[in-house]
Coordinates of C-alpha atoms in Angstrom, one line a residue:
M1 CA 18.9 82.5 -54.5
T2 CA 18.5 86.4 -55.5
I3 CA 21.5 87.3 -57.9
Q4 CA 23.3 90.7 -57.3
I5 CA 23.2 92.7 -60.8
A6 CA 26.2 95.4 -60.3
T7 CA 27.0 96.3 -63.6
V8 CA 25.7 96.8 -67.6
E9 CA 28.2 93.6 -68.2
E10 CA 26.3 91.3 -65.3
A11 CA 22.9 92.6 -67.0
A12 CA 23.6 91.8 -70.6
A13 CA 25.1 88.3 -69.5
Y14 CA 21.7 87.5 -67.3
L15 CA 20.0 89.3 -70.6
E16 CA 21.4 86.5 -73.2
R17 CA 20.7 83.3 -70.3
L18 CA 17.2 84.7 -70.8
V19 CA 17.2 85.3 -74.2
A20 CA 18.6 81.6 -74.5
G21 CA 16.0 80.0 -73.0
E22 CA 17.2 79.8 -69.8
N23 CA 15.3 81.0 -66.5
P24 CA 18.0 81.9 -63.8
D25 CA 16.9 82.9 -60.2
D26 CA 15.2 86.0 -59.8
F27 CA 17.4 89.4 -59.2
S28 CA 17.8 92.1 -57.5
L29 CA 19.5 95.8 -59.1
T30 CA 22.3 97.1 -57.5
G31 CA 25.5 99.4 -57.7
E32 CA 25.7 101.0 -61.1
M33 CA 22.8 99.3 -62.1
D34 CA 20.2 101.7 -59.4
V35 CA 21.7 104.6 -61.0
L36 CA 21.0 106.8 -63.5
H37 CA 24.1 109.3 -64.2
I38 CA 24.2 112.7 -65.6
M39 CA 27.4 114.1 -65.3
I40 CA 28.1 118.1 -67.7
D41 CA 31.4 120.0 -66.7
G42 CA 32.0 123.4 -68.3
A43 CA 32.9 126.9 -67.4
K44 CA 28.5 127.1 -66.7
Y45 CA 28.3 124.2 -64.7
H46 CA 29.9 123.7 -61.5
S47 CA 27.1 123.0 -58.6
S48 CA 24.8 124.8 -60.7
V49 CA 21.7 124.5 -62.9
P50 CA 21.2 126.6 -65.7
G51 CA 17.9 127.5 -66.4
E52 CA 18.1 125.9 -70.2
L53 CA 19.6 122.3 -68.3
A54 CA 17.0 122.4 -65.7
R55 CA 14.5 122.4 -68.5
G56 CA 16.9 119.2 -70.7
L57 CA 16.6 117.4 -67.2
W58 CA 12.6 118.3 -67.5
Q59 CA 12.4 117.0 -70.3
Y60 CA 14.4 113.9 -70.2
Q61 CA 12.2 113.8 -67.2
E62 CA 8.7 113.6 -69.7
Q63 CA 10.0 111.6 -71.6
I64 CA 10.1 109.3 -68.7
Y65 CA 6.6 110.0 -67.7
A66 CA 5.8 109.4 -71.4
A67 CA 7.3 105.6 -71.3
A68 CA 6.0 104.6 -68.3
S69 CA 2.3 106.3 -68.2
L70 CA 2.5 103.8 -71.7
A71 CA 3.5 100.5 -69.7
L72 CA 0.9 101.7 -66.8
H73 CA -2.2 103.0 -69.0
G74 CA -1.3 101.9 -72.7
S75 CA -1.0 105.4 -73.4
R76 CA 2.2 107.7 -73.3
D77 CA 0.0 110.5 -72.6
I78 CA 1.5 111.5 -69.2
R79 CA -1.7 113.0 -67.8
K80 CA -3.1 110.1 -67.4
L81 CA -0.6 109.3 -64.7
T82 CA -1.8 109.8 -61.5
A83 CA 0.3 111.6 -58.5
D84 CA 0.9 108.6 -56.6
E85 CA 2.7 107.3 -59.9
R86 CA 4.2 109.8 -60.4
D87 CA 6.2 110.0 -57.5
A88 CA 7.3 107.0 -57.7
L89 CA 8.4 107.6 -61.6
E90 CA 10.3 110.6 -60.6
L91 CA 13.9 111.3 -60.8
V92 CA 15.5 112.5 -57.9
F93 CA 18.7 113.3 -58.9
E94 CA 21.6 114.2 -56.3
V95 CA 24.8 116.6 -57.6
K96 CA 27.7 116.2 -56.8
A97 CA 30.4 119.5 -55.7
G98 CA 32.5 120.7 -58.3
C99 CA 30.6 119.9 -61.8
S100 CA 27.1 119.4 -62.4
D101 CA 26.9 115.6 -61.8
F102 CA 23.9 114.3 -61.2
K103 CA 22.4 110.5 -59.7
A104 CA 19.4 109.3 -59.3
S105 CA 18.3 106.0 -58.6
I106 CA 15.9 104.1 -60.4
G107 CA 14.6 101.7 -58.1
K108 CA 11.3 103.7 -57.9
L109 CA 10.6 103.3 -61.2
I110 CA 11.3 99.7 -62.1
E111 CA 9.5 98.6 -59.0
K112 CA 6.4 100.8 -60.4
I113 CA 7.3 99.0 -63.8
G114 CA 7.2 95.8 -62.4
E115 CA 3.5 96.2 -61.3
S116 CA 2.1 97.3 -64.3
I117 CA 3.6 93.9 -66.1
V118 CA 2.6 90.6 -63.2
T119 CA 0.5 89.0 -65.5
M120 CA 3.2 88.1 -68.1
D121 CA 5.8 84.6 -67.0
N122 CA 8.5 85.2 -65.0
A123 CA 11.2 84.9 -67.9
T124 CA 9.9 87.9 -69.9
K125 CA 9.4 90.3 -66.9
K126 CA 12.6 90.0 -66.2
K127 CA 13.1 90.4 -69.9
I128 CA 11.7 93.8 -69.8
I129 CA 13.1 95.1 -66.1
L130 CA 16.3 94.3 -67.1
C131 CA 15.7 95.5 -70.9
I132 CA 14.6 99.2 -69.4
A133 CA 17.1 99.7 -66.7
G134 CA 19.7 98.5 -69.5
L135 CA 19.0 101.3 -71.9
L136 CA 18.7 103.9 -69.1
V137 CA 21.8 103.5 -67.2
A138 CA 23.7 102.7 -69.8
G139 CA 22.7 105.9 -71.8
Y140 CA 22.0 104.5 -74.5
M141 CA 21.8 107.0 -77.2
G142 CA 21.9 104.6 -80.1
Q143 CA 23.4 105.0 -83.4
A144 CA 21.3 108.0 -84.2
G145 CA 22.7 109.4 -80.9
I146 CA 26.5 108.4 -81.2
A147 CA 27.6 106.4 -84.2
A148 CA 25.6 108.2 -87.0
T149 CA 27.6 111.1 -86.2
A150 CA 30.0 110.2 -87.9
E151 CA 28.7 111.1 -90.7
V152 CA 29.4 115.0 -89.4
Y153 CA 33.0 114.6 -89.9
K154 CA 33.3 113.9 -92.9
D155 CA 36.4 112.1 -93.9
S156 CA 37.9 113.5 -90.7
N157 CA 40.1 111.2 -88.4
K158 CA 37.4 111.5 -85.8
K159 CA 35.0 109.9 -87.6
E160 CA 37.3 107.0 -87.9
Q161 CA 37.2 107.4 -84.1
V162 CA 33.4 107.6 -83.5
V163 CA 33.0 104.3 -85.2
L164 CA 35.1 102.3 -83.8
V165 CA 35.0 103.9 -80.0
E166 CA 31.1 103.4 -80.3
A167 CA 31.1 100.0 -81.6
E168 CA 32.2 97.7 -78.6
R169 CA 29.0 100.0 -76.9
T170 CA 26.8 99.2 -79.9
K171 CA 27.2 95.6 -78.6
Q172 CA 26.1 96.0 -75.4
F173 CA 23.7 98.3 -75.4
E174 CA 22.2 96.0 -78.6
I175 CA 21.7 93.4 -76.1
F176 CA 19.1 95.7 -74.4
A177 CA 17.8 96.8 -77.5
K178 CA 17.1 93.8 -79.4
A179 CA 15.6 91.4 -76.3
M180 CA 12.6 92.5 -76.4
S181 CA 12.9 93.8 -80.0
G182 CA 9.3 95.0 -80.8
N183 CA 7.9 95.0 -77.1
K184 CA 5.7 98.3 -76.7
V185 CA 7.0 98.9 -73.5
V186 CA 10.5 98.4 -74.1
D187 CA 10.6 100.3 -77.2
S188 CA 9.2 103.1 -75.6
F189 CA 12.0 103.7 -72.7
K190 CA 14.4 103.4 -75.6
E191 CA 12.9 106.3 -77.1
A192 CA 12.7 107.9 -73.8
S193 CA 16.5 107.0 -73.2
V194 CA 17.5 108.4 -77.1
E195 CA 15.4 111.2 -76.8
G196 CA 15.9 112.4 -73.4
G197 CA 20.0 112.1 -73.5
K198 CA 19.1 114.3 -77.0
A199 CA 17.5 116.9 -74.9
I200 CA 20.2 117.4 -71.9
V201 CA 22.9 117.5 -75.2
R202 CA 21.3 120.3 -76.2
A203 CA 20.0 122.3 -73.0
A204 CA 23.7 122.1 -72.4
G205 CA 25.0 122.8 -76.2
D206 CA 28.1 125.1 -74.8
A207 CA 29.7 122.3 -72.2
Q208 CA 32.9 121.2 -72.8
E209 CA 32.2 116.7 -71.5
I210 CA 28.6 115.2 -71.1
E211 CA 28.5 111.8 -69.7
I212 CA 24.9 110.3 -69.4
G213 CA 25.8 106.7 -68.0
R214 CA 28.4 105.0 -70.2
T215 CA 27.4 107.4 -73.5
N216 CA 30.6 109.9 -73.4
L217 CA 30.6 113.3 -75.3
D218 CA 33.0 115.7 -76.1
Q219 CA 33.1 118.6 -77.8
D220 CA 33.0 117.4 -81.4
D221 CA 29.9 115.1 -80.7
I222 CA 28.3 118.2 -78.3
H223 CA 28.2 120.0 -81.6
A224 CA 27.5 117.7 -84.1
L225 CA 24.0 116.3 -82.5
N226 CA 23.3 120.4 -82.2
S227 CA 24.2 120.7 -85.6
R228 CA 22.5 117.9 -87.5
S229 CA 18.9 118.7 -89.2
P230 CA 15.6 117.2 -87.2
K231 CA 14.9 116.1 -90.2
A232 CA 17.8 114.3 -91.2
R233 CA 17.1 112.0 -88.2
S234 CA 18.8 108.7 -87.7
E235 CA 17.3 105.6 -86.7
S236 CA 19.1 102.5 -85.4
E237 CA 18.1 99.2 -86.8
V238 CA 19.3 95.7 -86.6
L239 CA 19.9 93.4 -89.6
D240 CA 20.0 89.8 -89.8
L241 CA 20.4 88.8 -93.1
D242 CA 22.4 86.7 -95.7
F243 CA 24.3 89.0 -97.1
R244 CA 26.8 89.9 -100.3
I245 CA 30.2 90.9 -100.3
F246 CA 30.7 93.5 -103.2
Q247 CA 33.9 95.6 -102.6
V248 CA 36.3 95.3 -99.8
N249 CA 38.6 98.2 -98.9
V250 CA 41.5 98.6 -95.6
R251 CA 40.7 102.0 -93.7
N252 CA 43.5 100.4 -91.3
E253 CA 45.4 98.7 -89.5
G254 CA 42.6 96.1 -88.9
T255 CA 39.8 97.6 -89.6
M256 CA 37.5 96.2 -92.8
K257 CA 35.3 98.1 -95.1
Y258 CA 32.6 96.3 -97.2
V259 CA 30.3 97.1 -99.7
L260 CA 27.5 94.9 -98.4
A261 CA 23.8 94.0 -99.9
G262 CA 21.1 92.3 -98.0
P263 CA 17.3 91.2 -99.5
G264 CA 15.5 95.0 -99.4
T265 CA 18.6 97.0 -98.7
G266 CA 20.8 98.0 -102.0
E267 CA 24.2 98.7 -101.4
F268 CA 25.7 100.5 -98.5
V269 CA 29.3 101.2 -96.5
A270 CA 29.8 98.6 -93.6
T271 CA 32.7 98.6 -91.6
M272 CA 34.3 95.5 -89.5
D273 CA 36.7 95.7 -86.8
E274 CA 38.8 92.7 -87.1
S275 CA 40.1 93.1 -84.0
Q276 CA 36.2 91.9 -82.4
F277 CA 36.2 88.6 -84.4
S278 CA 37.8 84.9 -84.3
G279 CA 39.4 83.5 -86.9
D280 CA 36.6 81.3 -87.9
D281 CA 34.4 84.4 -87.9
L282 CA 37.1 86.3 -90.8
T283 CA 37.5 83.0 -92.5
K284 CA 34.1 83.5 -93.5
V285 CA 34.0 86.9 -94.6
L286 CA 37.1 86.2 -96.5
S287 CA 35.2 82.9 -97.9
A288 CA 32.0 85.1 -99.3
V289 CA 34.8 87.2 -100.8
Q290 CA 36.3 85.2 -102.7
E291 CA 33.8 82.7 -103.5
R292 CA 31.2 85.5 -104.0
K293 CA 28.1 83.7 -101.6
R294 CA 26.4 84.8 -99.4
V295 CA 27.3 85.3 -95.7
R296 CA 24.8 85.9 -92.8
L297 CA 26.2 89.0 -91.0
E298 CA 24.4 91.1 -88.2
V299 CA 24.6 94.7 -89.3
V300 CA 23.9 97.9 -87.0
I301 CA 22.7 100.3 -89.6
A302 CA 22.0 104.0 -89.2
R303 CA 18.8 105.3 -91.4
A304 CA 18.4 109.1 -91.9
N305 CA 15.3 109.7 -94.7
G306 CA 15.8 105.8 -95.6
V307 CA 18.8 106.3 -96.6
I308 CA 21.3 104.2 -94.8
R309 CA 23.8 106.8 -93.2
S310 CA 26.4 104.9 -91.3
A311 CA 26.9 100.8 -90.8
Q312 CA 28.8 98.4 -88.2
I313 CA 29.3 94.3 -88.8
T314 CA 28.5 93.0 -85.0
Q315 CA 28.3 89.3 -85.6
V316 CA 29.3 86.7 -88.4
F317 CA 27.4 83.4 -88.1

């Protein structure tokens, strides 16, 4: 029986089964999982595509070509793609009236990538396909693209909102980002999603709102992303380590701020939304503080120039 996977949640659940060692029935991607959705809202973007936005969309397409070229030919050099391959990998957007609302099926793209990994075992192939589709249709931009921009807001309420809202989204995205961590094809599509998304944000810098998959950016977010120096570019990373907790502060109701240190990390500040954790998880953390012992945590961090700029505790073991 073929399982229909229509949402990011369904894809993440299926992927978690694969990571756990199961090999569920084959799947087909439908609904949300078959569509790359980009929406630009603003005075200049009513059923039109200004030249700058067209360049941004083309830069996104080039990122997809480069990632696919790595999968098909072992190199990100897009000149290696044949005309037929480019045709299969091209994102053909339909534009909705009233704003620049673009939707493109990724079915042909996914099928072409699947052809390049036929020699792999079935479970690994499924992981790769789901990871690539999930990263693209969910609009993965990583901590580098969203949560790390909280640094731009310094101590404002906006900073707090960005970190907390993105925490839940990050948990979902990181399932896709982590499942095949180290796989060069998945990593290449992860980079394509991040850099392609940034290209669109740069191109539509005067927009009121931008949606890329499930990533929603308002004017403050857009300004923050476009204000950050390329030299200070952050990269997301997931740490699974035994940490010591040196300091605890309450940021607001239900949100804690900890000073952590793990092997080789030095001390850094991480936030934790207690509403997302069980009572047992919170007890483990509290015991680690009181007894000054290590506790194993999963922490999503963003680095810039080698320095941890933001961090979110996403799991307690």
